[in-house]
Short mmCIF file of C-alpha atoms in Angstrom, two decimals:
data_model
loop_
_atom_site.label_atom_id
_atom_site.label_comp_id
_atom_site.label_asym_id
_atom_site.label_seq_id
_atom_site.Cartn_x
_atom_site.Cartn_y
_atom_site.Cartn_z
CA UNK A 885 2.37 -2.80 -12.20
CA UNK A 886 3.06 -3.51 -9.18
CA UNK A 887 4.55 -7.11 -10.39
CA UNK A 888 6.89 -4.19 -12.49
CA UNK A 889 7.86 -2.04 -9.57
CA UNK A 890 8.82 -5.23 -7.72
CA UNK A 891 10.84 -6.08 -10.53
CA UNK A 892 12.30 -2.99 -10.95
CA UNK A 893 13.45 -3.23 -7.42
CA UNK A 894 14.88 -6.32 -7.55
CA UNK A 895 16.30 -7.40 -10.69
CA UNK A 896 18.34 -3.71 -12.36
CA UNK A 897 18.27 -6.19 -15.52
CA UNK A 898 14.69 -5.68 -16.05
CA UNK A 899 15.30 -1.75 -16.26
CA UNK A 900 16.16 -1.16 -19.82
CA UNK A 901 13.37 -3.68 -21.19
CA UNK A 902 11.44 -1.18 -19.73
CA UNK A 903 12.44 1.77 -21.67
CA UNK A 904 13.17 -1.27 -24.61
CA UNK A 905 8.86 0.13 -25.14
CA UNK A 906 9.42 2.08 -28.75
CA UNK A 907 6.57 4.79 -27.69
CA UNK A 908 7.85 8.01 -25.35
CA UNK A 909 4.53 7.75 -23.91
CA UNK A 910 4.11 4.69 -22.65
CA UNK A 911 7.75 4.02 -21.27
CA UNK A 912 6.60 7.72 -18.74
CA UNK A 913 3.38 6.95 -17.83
CA UNK A 914 3.93 3.49 -17.15
CA UNK A 915 8.07 4.73 -15.05
CA UNK A 916 5.32 7.19 -13.57
CA UNK A 917 3.25 4.29 -11.52
CA UNK A 918 6.18 3.12 -10.53
CA UNK A 919 7.55 5.75 -9.15
CA UNK A 920 4.11 6.24 -7.96
CA UNK A 921 4.72 2.64 -5.56
CA UNK A 922 7.75 2.50 -4.63
CA UNK A 923 7.93 6.57 -4.18
CA UNK A 924 5.41 8.66 -3.61
CA UNK A 925 3.76 6.08 -1.92
CA UNK A 926 5.40 4.38 0.00
CA UNK A 927 4.56 2.73 2.94
CA UNK A 928 5.98 3.28 6.59
CA UNK A 929 3.20 2.03 8.41
CA UNK A 930 -0.37 0.91 8.28
CA UNK A 931 -1.44 5.12 9.36
CA UNK A 932 -0.31 4.90 4.93
CA UNK A 933 -1.75 1.82 3.77
CA UNK A 934 -5.36 2.70 4.99
CA UNK A 935 -4.76 6.53 3.09
CA UNK A 936 -3.70 5.15 -0.47
CA UNK A 937 -6.73 2.94 0.33
CA UNK A 938 -9.18 5.45 0.39
CA UNK A 939 -6.95 7.63 -2.43
CA UNK A 940 -7.66 4.47 -4.36
CA UNK A 941 -11.42 3.98 -3.57
CA UNK A 942 -11.61 8.09 -4.66
CA UNK A 943 -9.62 7.08 -8.03
CA UNK A 944 -11.44 4.14 -8.94
CA UNK A 945 -15.00 4.81 -7.67
CA UNK A 946 -16.22 8.67 -7.70
CA UNK A 947 -12.60 9.96 -9.43
CA UNK A 948 -12.69 7.54 -12.66
CA UNK A 949 -16.38 8.24 -12.79
CA UNK A 950 -16.98 11.67 -13.12
CA UNK A 951 -14.33 11.76 -15.47
CA UNK A 952 -15.93 9.07 -17.91
CA UNK A 953 -19.16 11.39 -17.43
CA UNK A 954 -17.88 14.05 -18.98
CA UNK A 955 -16.68 12.04 -21.51
CA UNK A 956 -19.96 10.56 -21.78
CA UNK A 957 -22.60 12.88 -20.11
CA UNK A 958 -26.58 10.82 -19.40
CA UNK A 959 -27.21 12.31 -22.31
CA UNK A 960 -24.26 10.97 -24.63
CA UNK A 961 -25.77 10.26 -28.65
CA UNK A 962 -23.46 8.59 -30.27
CA UNK A 963 -23.23 9.96 -34.32
CA UNK A 964 -26.64 8.00 -35.52
CA UNK A 965 -28.49 9.86 -32.61
CA UNK A 966 -29.14 6.96 -30.48
CA UNK A 967 -29.00 7.65 -26.48
CA UNK A 968 -25.11 5.81 -26.03
CA UNK A 969 -26.19 5.01 -22.56
CA UNK A 970 -28.79 2.45 -23.39
CA UNK A 971 -29.44 -1.73 -23.78
CA UNK A 972 -26.88 -3.18 -21.91
CA UNK A 973 -24.38 -0.20 -20.68
CA UNK A 974 -25.99 0.77 -17.44
CA UNK A 975 -25.23 4.93 -16.69
CA UNK A 976 -22.39 5.05 -14.55
CA UNK A 977 -22.35 7.35 -10.89
CA UNK A 978 -20.18 8.14 -9.00
CA UNK A 979 -19.74 7.49 -5.27
CA UNK A 980 -18.81 8.76 -1.84
CA UNK A 981 -16.95 7.85 -0.18
CA UNK A 982 -18.98 7.01 3.76
CA UNK A 983 -17.62 6.28 6.60
CA UNK A 984 -20.65 4.82 8.16
CA UNK A 985 -20.65 2.69 5.57
CA UNK A 986 -19.79 -0.91 5.50
CA UNK A 987 -19.21 -1.64 1.98
CA UNK A 988 -17.30 1.35 2.49
CA UNK A 989 -14.64 -0.08 5.57
CA UNK A 990 -14.64 -3.28 4.07
CA UNK A 991 -12.39 -1.98 1.15
CA UNK A 992 -10.32 0.17 2.99
CA UNK A 993 -9.69 -3.00 5.63
CA UNK A 994 -8.86 -5.35 2.33
CA UNK A 995 -7.65 -2.98 0.67
CA UNK A 996 -5.07 -1.72 3.75
CA UNK A 997 -4.34 -4.75 4.31
CA UNK A 998 -2.79 -6.46 0.71
CA UNK A 999 -0.12 -2.87 1.14
CA UNK A 1000 0.84 -3.50 4.16
CA UNK A 1001 1.71 -7.17 2.71
CA UNK A 1002 3.58 -5.60 0.02
CA UNK A 1003 6.34 -3.05 2.01
CA UNK A 1004 6.39 -5.88 5.02
CA UNK A 1005 4.15 -4.30 7.49
CA UNK A 1006 2.56 -6.04 10.05
CA UNK A 1007 -1.78 -6.08 9.27
CA UNK A 1008 -4.07 -4.56 11.76
CA UNK A 1009 -7.99 -5.97 10.90
CA UNK A 1010 -9.37 -4.48 13.92
CA UNK A 1011 -12.63 -2.16 11.86
CA UNK A 1012 -12.61 0.15 15.00
CA UNK A 1013 -8.83 0.94 15.08
CA UNK A 1014 -9.00 1.02 11.21
CA UNK A 1015 -11.98 3.28 11.23
CA UNK A 1016 -9.80 5.32 13.67
CA UNK A 1017 -6.50 5.52 11.62
CA UNK A 1018 -8.58 6.67 8.99
CA UNK A 1019 -10.88 9.62 11.17
CA UNK A 1020 -6.95 10.65 11.45
CA UNK A 1021 -6.12 10.15 7.68
CA UNK A 1022 -9.37 11.97 5.87
CA UNK A 1023 -8.47 14.94 8.93
CA UNK A 1024 -5.32 14.71 7.68
CA UNK A 1025 -5.28 14.60 3.84
CA UNK A 1026 -7.43 15.68 1.82
CA UNK A 1027 -8.97 14.64 -1.20
CA UNK A 1028 -7.60 16.45 -5.04
CA UNK A 1029 -10.91 17.38 -6.30
CA UNK A 1030 -11.79 16.16 -10.24
CA UNK A 1031 -11.20 19.64 -12.36
CA UNK A 1032 -11.83 18.07 -15.44
CA UNK A 1033 -10.35 19.72 -19.16
CA UNK A 1034 -12.64 22.35 -20.76
CA UNK A 1035 -13.76 20.38 -24.04
CA UNK A 1036 -13.11 16.64 -23.49
CA UNK A 1037 -12.96 14.29 -26.55
CA UNK A 1038 -14.49 11.19 -26.47
CA UNK A 1039 -10.68 10.20 -28.48
CA UNK A 1040 -8.87 10.79 -25.73
CA UNK A 1041 -7.58 8.01 -23.49
CA UNK A 1042 -8.15 8.75 -18.87
CA UNK A 1043 -5.93 7.29 -17.34
CA UNK A 1044 -5.31 7.21 -13.14
CA UNK A 1045 -8.09 9.50 -13.36
CA UNK A 1046 -6.18 12.60 -14.84
CA UNK A 1047 -6.44 12.73 -18.60
CA UNK A 1048 -3.49 11.67 -20.83
CA UNK A 1049 -1.84 13.77 -22.68
CA UNK A 1050 0.46 12.18 -25.23
CA UNK A 1051 3.25 13.99 -26.09
CA UNK A 1052 6.97 13.31 -26.08
CA UNK A 1053 8.12 14.43 -23.52
CA UNK A 1054 11.72 13.93 -22.38
CA UNK A 1055 11.73 15.98 -19.43
CA UNK A 1056 9.01 14.17 -17.56
CA UNK A 1057 10.71 10.20 -18.22
CA UNK A 1058 14.68 11.77 -18.11
CA UNK A 1059 13.07 12.92 -14.15
CA UNK A 1060 11.62 9.95 -13.08
CA UNK A 1061 14.09 8.01 -14.12
CA UNK A 1062 17.10 10.26 -12.02
CA UNK A 1063 13.57 9.77 -9.36
CA UNK A 1064 14.01 5.84 -9.39
CA UNK A 1065 17.97 5.03 -9.74
CA UNK A 1066 18.26 7.21 -6.33
CA UNK A 1067 18.98 3.09 -4.79
CA UNK A 1068 19.39 5.79 -1.33
CA UNK A 1069 15.79 5.60 -1.02
CA UNK A 1070 15.17 2.34 -2.34
CA UNK A 1071 17.89 0.08 -0.58
CA UNK A 1072 15.84 -0.49 2.95
CA UNK A 1073 12.78 -1.51 1.43
CA UNK A 1074 11.45 -4.55 1.12
CA UNK A 1075 8.64 -5.69 -1.50
CA UNK A 1076 6.66 -7.88 -1.88
CA UNK A 1077 5.43 -9.45 -5.76
CA UNK A 1078 1.19 -10.18 -4.46
CA UNK A 1079 -0.56 -12.80 -6.01
CA UNK A 1080 -4.21 -13.84 -6.47
CA UNK A 1081 -5.03 -17.05 -4.50
CA UNK A 1082 -7.87 -17.84 -3.89
CA UNK A 1083 -8.17 -19.91 -1.32
CA UNK A 1084 -6.50 -16.35 0.97
CA UNK A 1085 -9.28 -14.96 2.62
CA UNK A 1086 -7.89 -11.69 2.18
CA UNK A 1087 -7.61 -11.94 -1.98
CA UNK A 1088 -11.81 -12.84 -2.05
CA UNK A 1089 -12.41 -9.71 0.87
CA UNK A 1090 -11.35 -7.09 -1.80
CA UNK A 1091 -12.69 -8.71 -4.78
CA UNK A 1092 -15.41 -9.18 -3.29
CA UNK A 1093 -15.42 -5.34 -2.08
CA UNK A 1094 -13.85 -3.91 -5.20
CA UNK A 1095 -16.78 -5.68 -7.76
CA UNK A 1096 -19.33 -4.72 -4.76
CA UNK A 1097 -19.00 -1.32 -5.38
CA UNK A 1098 -17.88 -1.67 -9.35
CA UNK A 1099 -21.34 -2.97 -8.59
CA UNK A 1100 -22.74 -0.63 -6.91
CA UNK A 1101 -21.25 2.53 -9.38
CA UNK A 1102 -23.28 0.54 -12.13
CA UNK A 1103 -27.48 0.11 -9.98
CA UNK A 1104 -26.31 -3.92 -10.61
CA UNK A 1105 -27.43 -5.75 -7.76
CA UNK A 1106 -23.67 -6.68 -5.19
CA UNK A 1107 -23.09 -10.20 -4.42
CA UNK A 1108 -22.25 -11.78 -1.68
CA UNK A 1109 -18.73 -13.01 -0.40
CA UNK A 1110 -19.48 -17.23 -1.04
CA UNK A 1111 -21.16 -16.69 -4.76
CA UNK A 1112 -17.92 -13.44 -5.78
CA UNK A 1113 -15.58 -16.99 -4.39
CA UNK A 1114 -17.74 -19.40 -6.95
CA UNK A 1115 -16.57 -16.70 -10.03
CA UNK A 1116 -13.13 -16.45 -9.47
CA UNK A 1117 -13.61 -20.61 -9.44
CA UNK A 1118 -14.65 -20.51 -12.98
CA UNK A 1119 -12.60 -17.76 -14.24
CA UNK A 1120 -10.17 -18.75 -16.66
CA UNK A 1121 -7.80 -16.54 -18.12
CA UNK A 1122 -8.56 -15.49 -21.35
CA UNK A 1123 -5.46 -14.63 -22.95
CA UNK A 1124 -3.69 -18.28 -22.50
CA UNK A 1125 -7.48 -19.96 -23.40
CA UNK A 1126 -7.02 -18.40 -26.46
CA UNK A 1127 -4.09 -18.23 -27.72
CA UNK A 1128 -3.73 -21.87 -26.58
CA UNK A 1129 -7.21 -21.95 -28.99
CA UNK A 1130 -6.28 -20.23 -32.01
CA UNK A 1131 -2.66 -21.96 -32.31
CA UNK A 1132 -4.58 -25.45 -32.35
CA UNK A 1133 -7.10 -24.79 -34.18
CA UNK A 1134 -4.64 -23.06 -36.47
CA UNK A 1135 -2.33 -26.29 -36.11
CA UNK A 1136 -5.71 -28.69 -37.40
CA UNK A 1137 -5.13 -26.92 -40.32
CA UNK A 1138 -1.11 -27.08 -40.71
CA UNK A 1139 -2.12 -30.86 -40.77
CA UNK A 1140 -4.00 -30.32 -43.78
CA UNK A 1141 -1.28 -29.37 -45.51
CA UNK A 1142 1.23 -31.49 -44.21
CA UNK A 1143 -1.21 -34.18 -44.98
CA UNK A 1144 -0.86 -32.79 -49.06
CA UNK A 1145 -4.96 -31.99 -48.85
CA UNK A 1146 -5.40 -29.57 -52.29
CA UNK A 1147 -9.09 -29.90 -51.90
CA UNK A 1148 -10.68 -26.12 -50.62
CA UNK A 1149 -13.28 -27.46 -48.78
CA UNK A 1150 -11.31 -29.81 -46.29
CA UNK A 1151 -9.79 -26.39 -44.42
CA UNK A 1152 -11.65 -23.86 -42.64
CA UNK A 1153 -12.09 -21.13 -41.50
CA UNK A 1154 -13.05 -20.65 -37.06
CA UNK A 1155 -14.55 -17.92 -36.05
CA UNK A 1156 -14.82 -17.86 -31.67
CA UNK A 1157 -15.94 -16.01 -28.66
CA UNK A 1158 -15.38 -17.71 -25.77
CA UNK A 1159 -17.58 -15.20 -24.22
CA UNK A 1160 -20.38 -16.33 -25.21
CA UNK A 1161 -19.66 -18.60 -26.16
CA UNK A 1162 -19.79 -19.26 -29.50
CA UNK A 1163 -17.59 -21.80 -32.20
CA UNK A 1164 -18.43 -21.33 -36.04
CA UNK A 1165 -16.21 -22.57 -38.96
CA UNK A 1166 -16.64 -21.98 -42.56
CA UNK A 1167 -15.55 -22.92 -46.02
CA UNK A 1168 -12.77 -20.82 -47.01
CA UNK A 1169 -12.94 -18.80 -50.47
CA UNK A 1170 -10.63 -19.84 -53.43
CA UNK A 1171 -7.01 -18.15 -53.43
CA UNK A 1172 -6.37 -15.09 -56.29
CA UNK A 1173 -4.34 -16.73 -59.00
CA UNK A 1174 -1.63 -15.44 -59.55
CA UNK A 1175 0.92 -16.81 -61.87
CA UNK A 1176 4.65 -15.50 -61.74
CA UNK A 1177 6.08 -17.82 -64.72
CA UNK A 1178 4.55 -20.80 -66.73
CA UNK A 1179 6.12 -22.91 -64.15
CA UNK A 1180 4.97 -20.95 -61.13
CA UNK A 1181 1.55 -20.47 -59.97
CA UNK A 1182 -0.35 -19.18 -56.85
CA UNK A 1183 -3.30 -21.55 -57.37
CA UNK A 1184 -3.63 -23.90 -54.79
CA UNK A 1185 -4.78 -23.67 -50.83
CA UNK A 1186 -0.97 -21.43 -49.80
#
């Protein structure tokens, strides 16, 4: 989303592509998020960055968890009568922000400096200075209280601190497009997209703080910076890896067809799960035979 906001601001040709989304709600949600980033929560000084970091903390580690527990309470049962929160599915708990907690301040420091990077604002890493800024923010900015809907439906998705209302609201779309088209507010804005770099201490510090806060939500033992960096080093982009694997397996089967193999036992169905990892291959079932004419039938493999 940050990259989309950056491209929207820097490349006018990108705007029509965003509006080609088939679902109206997708357009509204995406554009409203971009409006928040580059207009509503635009940072002009480091105080704004600290305020944004604190807002993200409240949203990610308190608001969303309260929302999740509203939909799936601790004692929630599935249709079969089994506890929803059981086994590996831990029941989370929200975190109250504590300015005296070192982990909470770690998050504020790293998130605020990343935000500052986006808007071309000089970094501040002095924790005492940031603590003073945070104190001003907490005294000045009131975090909205969480107000869940009266009868939440587990099938309803939620998005950024509030339940997504699935409705065709063309008026909302027109309003946000009009706001984003106001270049008088955007022309002097400096916006830089950040690409994650595992060798950048600021990036790693944010990953460590964010992941340990999420671990705290779920009563998981936190990890130190060294172990977190090792985990980051081992992460392989899942989408590109899976796509490459599936494409390779499909090409193997196509090669068999290109070599005019018709014996069914030479072909394979493939089942893979890279997360486990699990790989399984099986012989496909014979295709259904259908004769279209005396000279044309579909009883062959393809």
